[in-house]
């Protein structure tokens, strides 16, 4: 039966080669409040890995809190992962946030920066809304996924923006033309520890901007919400921090994690889940609510109501999916850069 088997194998090989067309990399803007919590840093590492694998193209990073070291630190991480010129923007209107780990940007070994960068040395970050508008205007229509994993200050300011040198379109029209979807870590869409009115930090810490996002984001551009309940169900294993980053003497992700959470904590993976969904949406890592509408109430509660052809859905996750998600997140965070610094 050798001959038919070979024919069959050949057929299968050709057949699958024909059907497994290489998907276009997802074009991604990462909007982050990389200051307080450390999950933003792990999420950024994931995006670099995913771009190294041809799964996404990271177009820009915009920062939605104010801290003078946020952009230098982000540039240092991007440089570590081989993307020193990735554009970085920072909000001029967002509230200040202290940080336990951003000081790594200034860490020196001898006279040299431990993590080289040029922002804060010979370059300055851009203004976030201007960078968002410039980035969107340069991309094909309907192609950009925005991953928002912090306050909604930048996307609210984008919604309020008028036509400028980058595009004659105002914020909502530019979003409608260029954005494919938003993947947002914010809110609590399901009951948390018997609390059905849990107030999640990305909303509670700047309610007006999240209210504006929920109210004014175009109805025909989907938003997928990863609620507080998803990230806490997938704690990042401390064993990975201890064991998986020693391919270099100093690693910004490991050092940031230890400064923020210490060695004995499994940090929830809130921001990482929004990245995983956004870049690998069809791998069945998550389920989805029915379509509906999220509104943000004055105390920061995110209310979801089912609605036919609604703009919003939120992620759901079975125990089996949670186990798969956790392993996928770990393997994407710990992958070394293509070229070690
Ligand atoms: Ca740089
Ligand atoms: Ca965050």
GROMACS .gro file of C-alpha atoms and ligand atoms in nm:
model
  343
    1UNK     CA    1   0.000   0.000   0.000
    2UNK     CA    2   0.305   0.229  -0.020
    3UNK     CA    3   0.209   0.401  -0.339
    4UNK     CA    4  -0.143   0.511  -0.244
    5UNK     CA    5  -0.018   0.631   0.092
    6UNK     CA    6   0.237   0.856  -0.076
    7UNK     CA    7  -0.024   0.989  -0.312
    8UNK     CA    8  -0.251   1.050  -0.019
    9UNK     CA    9   0.025   1.230   0.172
   10UNK     CA   10   0.112   1.439  -0.132
   11UNK     CA   11  -0.251   1.528  -0.174
   12UNK     CA   12  -0.285   1.621   0.190
   13UNK     CA   13   0.032   1.828   0.181
   14UNK     CA   14  -0.070   2.020  -0.126
   15UNK     CA   15  -0.423   2.047  -0.005
   16UNK     CA   16  -0.330   2.196   0.329
   17UNK     CA   17  -0.064   2.418   0.174
   18UNK     CA   18  -0.334   2.556  -0.050
   19UNK     CA   19  -0.583   2.620   0.228
   20UNK     CA   20  -0.346   2.734   0.504
   21UNK     CA   21  -0.281   3.073   0.350
   22UNK     CA   22  -0.055   3.287   0.564
   23UNK     CA   23  -0.278   3.536   0.739
   24UNK     CA   24  -0.176   3.901   0.717
   25UNK     CA   25  -0.011   4.014   1.039
   26UNK     CA   26  -0.251   4.209   1.259
   27UNK     CA   27  -0.165   4.579   1.254
   28UNK     CA   28  -0.162   4.683   1.616
   29UNK     CA   29  -0.146   5.002   1.821
   30UNK     CA   30  -0.072   4.926   2.186
   31UNK     CA   31  -0.226   5.185   2.419
   32UNK     CA   32  -0.096   5.124   2.769
   33UNK     CA   33  -0.070   5.284   3.114
   34UNK     CA   34   0.272   5.127   3.160
   35UNK     CA   35   0.350   5.282   3.500
   36UNK     CA   36   0.165   5.121   3.787
   37UNK     CA   37   0.097   4.755   3.726
   38UNK     CA   38   0.348   4.526   3.560
   39UNK     CA   39   0.112   4.330   3.335
   40UNK     CA   40   0.159   4.604   3.076
   41UNK     CA   41   0.528   4.511   3.055
   42UNK     CA   42   0.453   4.142   3.000
   43UNK     CA   43   0.191   4.235   2.740
   44UNK     CA   44   0.445   4.448   2.553
   45UNK     CA   45   0.692   4.158   2.556
   46UNK     CA   46   0.421   3.936   2.405
   47UNK     CA   47   0.365   4.181   2.122
   48UNK     CA   48   0.734   4.177   2.036
   49UNK     CA   49   0.730   3.796   2.028
   50UNK     CA   50   0.418   3.794   1.813
   51UNK     CA   51   0.579   4.036   1.568
   52UNK     CA   52   0.893   3.821   1.561
   53UNK     CA   53   0.665   3.533   1.460
   54UNK     CA   54   0.498   3.734   1.185
   55UNK     CA   55   0.164   3.747   1.364
   56UNK     CA   56   0.142   4.119   1.417
   57UNK     CA   57   0.300   4.446   1.318
   58UNK     CA   58   0.336   4.680   1.613
   59UNK     CA   59   0.275   5.026   1.468
   60UNK     CA   60   0.305   5.246   1.776
   61UNK     CA   61   0.285   5.245   2.154
   62UNK     CA   62   0.082   5.519   2.320
   63UNK     CA   63   0.090   5.579   2.695
   64UNK     CA   64  -0.222   5.685   2.884
   65UNK     CA   65  -0.075   5.798   3.216
   66UNK     CA   66   0.178   6.068   3.301
   67UNK     CA   67   0.517   5.972   3.434
   68UNK     CA   68   0.844   6.117   3.300
   69UNK     CA   69   1.002   5.772   3.290
   70UNK     CA   70   0.716   5.591   3.112
   71UNK     CA   71   0.829   5.668   2.758
   72UNK     CA   72   1.202   5.614   2.832
   73UNK     CA   73   1.122   5.278   2.994
   74UNK     CA   74   0.901   5.175   2.702
   75UNK     CA   75   1.174   5.271   2.457
   76UNK     CA   76   1.423   5.067   2.660
   77UNK     CA   77   1.199   4.757   2.639
   78UNK     CA   78   1.141   4.809   2.267
   79UNK     CA   79   1.514   4.851   2.214
   80UNK     CA   80   1.582   4.532   2.411
   81UNK     CA   81   1.347   4.348   2.175
   82UNK     CA   82   1.517   4.493   1.868
   83UNK     CA   83   1.273   4.774   1.783
   84UNK     CA   84   1.451   5.093   1.895
   85UNK     CA   85   1.261   5.312   1.648
   86UNK     CA   86   0.907   5.203   1.729
   87UNK     CA   87   0.712   5.530   1.772
   88UNK     CA   88   0.606   5.613   2.128
   89UNK     CA   89   0.349   5.874   2.228
   90UNK     CA   90   0.240   5.993   2.570
   91UNK     CA   91  -0.070   6.172   2.689
   92UNK     CA   92  -0.049   6.533   2.791
   93UNK     CA   93  -0.384   6.522   2.974
   94UNK     CA   94  -0.365   6.198   3.176
   95UNK     CA   95  -0.317   6.185   3.553
   96UNK     CA   96   0.023   6.112   3.704
   97UNK     CA   97   0.101   5.766   3.830
   98UNK     CA   98   0.398   5.659   4.042
   99UNK     CA   99   0.579   5.339   3.952
  100UNK     CA  100   0.788   5.076   4.123
  101UNK     CA  101   0.972   4.966   3.810
  102UNK     CA  102   1.008   5.256   3.565
  103UNK     CA  103   1.334   5.350   3.740
  104UNK     CA  104   1.489   5.058   3.548
  105UNK     CA  105   1.507   5.304   3.257
  106UNK     CA  106   1.777   5.493   3.449
  107UNK     CA  107   1.959   5.190   3.588
  108UNK     CA  108   2.329   5.203   3.508
  109UNK     CA  109   2.602   4.943   3.512
  110UNK     CA  110   2.917   5.148   3.539
  111UNK     CA  111   2.869   5.447   3.311
  112UNK     CA  112   2.633   5.278   3.067
  113UNK     CA  113   2.257   5.245   3.079
  114UNK     CA  114   2.168   4.886   3.161
  115UNK     CA  115   1.887   4.907   2.904
  116UNK     CA  116   1.991   5.133   2.615
  117UNK     CA  117   1.735   5.377   2.472
  118UNK     CA  118   1.732   5.715   2.303
  119UNK     CA  119   1.407   5.860   2.439
  120UNK     CA  120   1.508   6.071   2.737
  121UNK     CA  121   1.866   6.082   2.610
  122UNK     CA  122   1.865   6.230   2.260
  123UNK     CA  123   1.498   6.206   2.162
  124UNK     CA  124   1.155   6.287   2.308
  125UNK     CA  125   0.827   6.096   2.283
  126UNK     CA  126   0.552   6.226   2.059
  127UNK     CA  127   0.217   6.352   2.179
  128UNK     CA  128  -0.016   6.052   2.199
  129UNK     CA  129  -0.321   6.175   2.007
  130UNK     CA  130  -0.109   6.319   1.728
  131UNK     CA  131   0.074   5.987   1.701
  132UNK     CA  132  -0.253   5.793   1.702
  133UNK     CA  133  -0.387   6.011   1.421
  134UNK     CA  134  -0.066   5.993   1.219
  135UNK     CA  135  -0.046   5.616   1.259
  136UNK     CA  136  -0.409   5.552   1.168
  137UNK     CA  137  -0.399   5.785   0.867
  138UNK     CA  138  -0.103   5.595   0.719
  139UNK     CA  139  -0.267   5.251   0.736
  140UNK     CA  140  -0.506   5.076   0.495
  141UNK     CA  141  -0.875   5.127   0.565
  142UNK     CA  142  -1.030   4.900   0.825
  143UNK     CA  143  -0.700   4.737   0.914
  144UNK     CA  144  -0.588   4.855   1.258
  145UNK     CA  145  -0.653   4.683   1.590
  146UNK     CA  146  -0.617   4.911   1.891
  147UNK     CA  147  -0.534   4.731   2.214
  148UNK     CA  148  -0.618   4.953   2.510
  149UNK     CA  149  -0.499   4.821   2.846
  150UNK     CA  150  -0.508   5.126   3.070
  151UNK     CA  151  -0.712   5.440   3.116
  152UNK     CA  152  -0.916   5.556   2.818
  153UNK     CA  153  -0.753   5.899   2.817
  154UNK     CA  154  -0.585   5.863   2.479
  155UNK     CA  155  -0.881   5.709   2.297
  156UNK     CA  156  -1.114   5.970   2.450
  157UNK     CA  157  -0.881   6.245   2.329
  158UNK     CA  158  -0.872   6.074   1.988
  159UNK     CA  159  -1.252   6.078   1.979
  160UNK     CA  160  -1.248   6.452   2.057
  161UNK     CA  161  -0.982   6.529   1.796
  162UNK     CA  162  -1.045   6.741   1.488
  163UNK     CA  163  -0.892   6.719   1.142
  164UNK     CA  164  -0.522   6.805   1.130
  165UNK     CA  165  -0.213   6.771   0.911
  166UNK     CA  166  -0.236   6.391   0.930
  167UNK     CA  167  -0.599   6.361   0.820
  168UNK     CA  168  -0.890   6.595   0.751
  169UNK     CA  169  -1.119   6.350   0.936
  170UNK     CA  170  -1.227   6.409   1.294
  171UNK     CA  171  -1.162   6.140   1.553
  172UNK     CA  172  -1.479   5.930   1.510
  173UNK     CA  173  -1.458   5.941   1.129
  174UNK     CA  174  -1.089   5.845   1.134
  175UNK     CA  175  -1.166   5.553   1.367
  176UNK     CA  176  -1.454   5.440   1.146
  177UNK     CA  177  -1.231   5.449   0.838
  178UNK     CA  178  -0.916   5.287   0.976
  179UNK     CA  179  -0.988   5.076   1.282
  180UNK     CA  180  -1.091   4.711   1.253
  181UNK     CA  181  -1.163   4.661   1.621
  182UNK     CA  182  -1.062   4.758   1.972
  183UNK     CA  183  -0.948   4.503   2.230
  184UNK     CA  184  -0.995   4.665   2.568
  185UNK     CA  185  -0.897   4.550   2.916
  186UNK     CA  186  -1.137   4.733   3.142
  187UNK     CA  187  -1.436   4.685   3.366
  188UNK     CA  188  -1.595   4.381   3.520
  189UNK     CA  189  -1.857   4.218   3.307
  190UNK     CA  190  -1.928   3.923   3.531
  191UNK     CA  191  -1.970   3.879   3.906
  192UNK     CA  192  -1.641   3.905   4.104
  193UNK     CA  193  -1.638   3.710   4.433
  194UNK     CA  194  -2.016   3.755   4.473
  195UNK     CA  195  -1.974   4.125   4.399
  196UNK     CA  196  -2.184   4.214   4.097
  197UNK     CA  197  -2.074   4.575   4.104
  198UNK     CA  198  -1.695   4.542   4.111
  199UNK     CA  199  -1.523   4.867   4.013
  200UNK     CA  200  -1.219   4.792   3.799
  201UNK     CA  201  -0.915   5.023   3.813
  202UNK     CA  202  -0.884   5.121   3.444
  203UNK     CA  203  -1.237   5.260   3.466
  204UNK     CA  204  -1.247   5.379   3.827
  205UNK     CA  205  -0.922   5.576   3.799
  206UNK     CA  206  -1.052   5.795   3.516
  207UNK     CA  207  -1.425   5.746   3.476
  208UNK     CA  208  -1.496   6.035   3.232
  209UNK     CA  209  -1.263   5.905   2.961
  210UNK     CA  210  -1.404   5.550   2.977
  211UNK     CA  211  -1.754   5.697   2.968
  212UNK     CA  212  -1.663   5.891   2.657
  213UNK     CA  213  -1.510   5.583   2.495
  214UNK     CA  214  -1.821   5.374   2.563
  215UNK     CA  215  -2.060   5.651   2.456
  216UNK     CA  216  -1.886   5.792   2.148
  217UNK     CA  217  -1.690   5.503   1.993
  218UNK     CA  218  -1.849   5.435   1.654
  219UNK     CA  219  -2.127   5.176   1.660
  220UNK     CA  220  -1.991   4.987   1.361
  221UNK     CA  221  -1.638   4.933   1.501
  222UNK     CA  222  -1.642   4.636   1.742
  223UNK     CA  223  -1.505   4.653   2.094
  224UNK     CA  224  -1.411   4.329   2.271
  225UNK     CA  225  -1.377   4.377   2.646
  226UNK     CA  226  -1.155   4.165   2.868
  227UNK     CA  227  -1.301   4.216   3.212
  228UNK     CA  228  -1.127   4.197   3.547
  229UNK     CA  229  -1.259   3.842   3.585
  230UNK     CA  230  -1.057   3.708   3.292
  231UNK     CA  231  -0.714   3.823   3.409
  232UNK     CA  232  -0.758   3.707   3.768
  233UNK     CA  233  -0.854   3.361   3.644
  234UNK     CA  234  -0.512   3.326   3.475
  235UNK     CA  235  -0.236   3.411   3.725
  236UNK     CA  236   0.111   3.434   3.574
  237UNK     CA  237   0.325   3.160   3.733
  238UNK     CA  238   0.606   3.287   3.957
  239UNK     CA  239   0.814   2.986   3.846
  240UNK     CA  240   0.835   3.137   3.499
  241UNK     CA  241   0.976   3.462   3.637
  242UNK     CA  242   1.230   3.263   3.837
  243UNK     CA  243   1.342   3.032   3.557
  244UNK     CA  244   1.264   3.154   3.207
  245UNK     CA  245   1.452   3.482   3.163
  246UNK     CA  246   1.809   3.385   3.236
  247UNK     CA  247   1.912   3.385   2.872
  248UNK     CA  248   2.055   3.731   2.946
  249UNK     CA  249   2.220   3.867   3.259
  250UNK     CA  250   1.962   4.143   3.298
  251UNK     CA  251   1.610   4.118   3.163
  252UNK     CA  252   1.373   4.418   3.179
  253UNK     CA  253   1.059   4.205   3.205
  254UNK     CA  254   1.190   3.991   3.490
  255UNK     CA  255   1.338   4.288   3.676
  256UNK     CA  256   1.018   4.493   3.638
  257UNK     CA  257   0.807   4.202   3.760
  258UNK     CA  258   1.026   4.149   4.067
  259UNK     CA  259   1.026   4.521   4.152
  260UNK     CA  260   0.647   4.532   4.125
  261UNK     CA  261   0.528   4.198   4.261
  262UNK     CA  262   0.829   4.029   4.419
  263UNK     CA  263   0.923   3.664   4.366
  264UNK     CA  264   0.631   3.511   4.559
  265UNK     CA  265   0.332   3.640   4.365
  266UNK     CA  266   0.143   3.510   4.063
  267UNK     CA  267   0.031   3.835   3.901
  268UNK     CA  268  -0.303   3.830   3.716
  269UNK     CA  269  -0.269   3.859   3.339
  270UNK     CA  270  -0.527   4.127   3.264
  271UNK     CA  271  -0.346   4.313   2.985
  272UNK     CA  272  -0.195   3.999   2.838
  273UNK     CA  273  -0.538   3.853   2.766
  274UNK     CA  274  -0.636   4.154   2.555
  275UNK     CA  275  -0.319   4.108   2.350
  276UNK     CA  276  -0.376   3.733   2.305
  277UNK     CA  277  -0.731   3.783   2.185
  278UNK     CA  278  -0.641   4.073   1.955
  279UNK     CA  279  -0.354   3.904   1.773
  280UNK     CA  280  -0.476   3.543   1.773
  281UNK     CA  281  -0.854   3.590   1.767
  282UNK     CA  282  -0.941   3.259   1.603
  283UNK     CA  283  -0.756   3.011   1.826
  284UNK     CA  284  -1.048   2.948   2.060
  285UNK     CA  285  -0.860   3.079   2.363
  286UNK     CA  286  -1.177   3.258   2.470
  287UNK     CA  287  -1.549   3.251   2.423
  288UNK     CA  288  -1.767   3.556   2.377
  289UNK     CA  289  -2.077   3.708   2.525
  290UNK     CA  290  -2.365   3.781   2.295
  291UNK     CA  291  -2.343   4.119   2.120
  292UNK     CA  292  -2.452   4.405   2.340
  293UNK     CA  293  -2.377   4.747   2.470
  294UNK     CA  294  -2.144   4.850   2.750
  295UNK     CA  295  -2.219   5.170   2.936
  296UNK     CA  296  -2.002   5.322   3.209
  297UNK     CA  297  -2.184   5.454   3.513
  298UNK     CA  298  -2.068   5.749   3.723
  299UNK     CA  299  -1.901   5.537   3.990
  300UNK     CA  300  -1.708   5.344   3.722
  301UNK     CA  301  -1.932   5.039   3.700
  302UNK     CA  302  -1.941   4.886   3.351
  303UNK     CA  303  -2.292   4.773   3.268
  304UNK     CA  304  -2.341   4.528   2.983
  305UNK     CA  305  -2.680   4.482   2.822
  306UNK     CA  306  -2.743   4.243   2.533
  307UNK     CA  307  -2.848   4.418   2.215
  308UNK     CA  308  -2.907   4.289   1.867
  309UNK     CA  309  -2.613   4.391   1.646
  310UNK     CA  310  -2.453   4.554   1.948
  311UNK     CA  311  -2.102   4.695   1.916
  312UNK     CA  312  -1.966   4.532   2.230
  313UNK     CA  313  -1.883   4.178   2.335
  314UNK     CA  314  -1.685   4.057   2.632
  315UNK     CA  315  -1.449   3.762   2.666
  316UNK     CA  316  -1.554   3.448   2.851
  317UNK     CA  317  -1.329   3.157   2.945
  318UNK     CA  318  -1.383   2.799   3.053
  319UNK     CA  319  -1.141   2.625   3.292
  320UNK     CA  320  -0.998   2.434   2.998
  321UNK     CA  321  -0.945   2.754   2.802
  322UNK     CA  322  -0.784   2.918   3.106
  323UNK     CA  323  -0.523   2.643   3.121
  324UNK     CA  324  -0.445   2.687   2.751
  325UNK     CA  325  -0.437   3.065   2.782
  326UNK     CA  326  -0.194   3.052   3.072
  327UNK     CA  327   0.054   2.836   2.886
  328UNK     CA  328   0.023   3.042   2.568
  329UNK     CA  329   0.085   3.364   2.761
  330UNK     CA  330   0.391   3.222   2.934
  331UNK     CA  331   0.545   3.095   2.612
  332UNK     CA  332   0.484   3.427   2.435
  333UNK     CA  333   0.627   3.635   2.720
  334UNK     CA  334   0.945   3.433   2.769
  335UNK     CA  335   1.055   3.395   2.408
  336UNK     CA  336   1.395   3.561   2.359
  337UNK     CA  337   1.428   3.849   2.112
  338UNK     CA  338   1.533   3.744   1.762
  339UNK     CA  339   1.871   3.900   1.831
  340UNK     CA  340   1.991   3.911   2.188
  341UNK     CA  341   2.094   4.262   2.289
  342LIG    CA1  342   1.409   5.478   2.054
  343LIG    CA1  343  -0.244   4.835   3.230
   0.00000   0.00000   0.00000
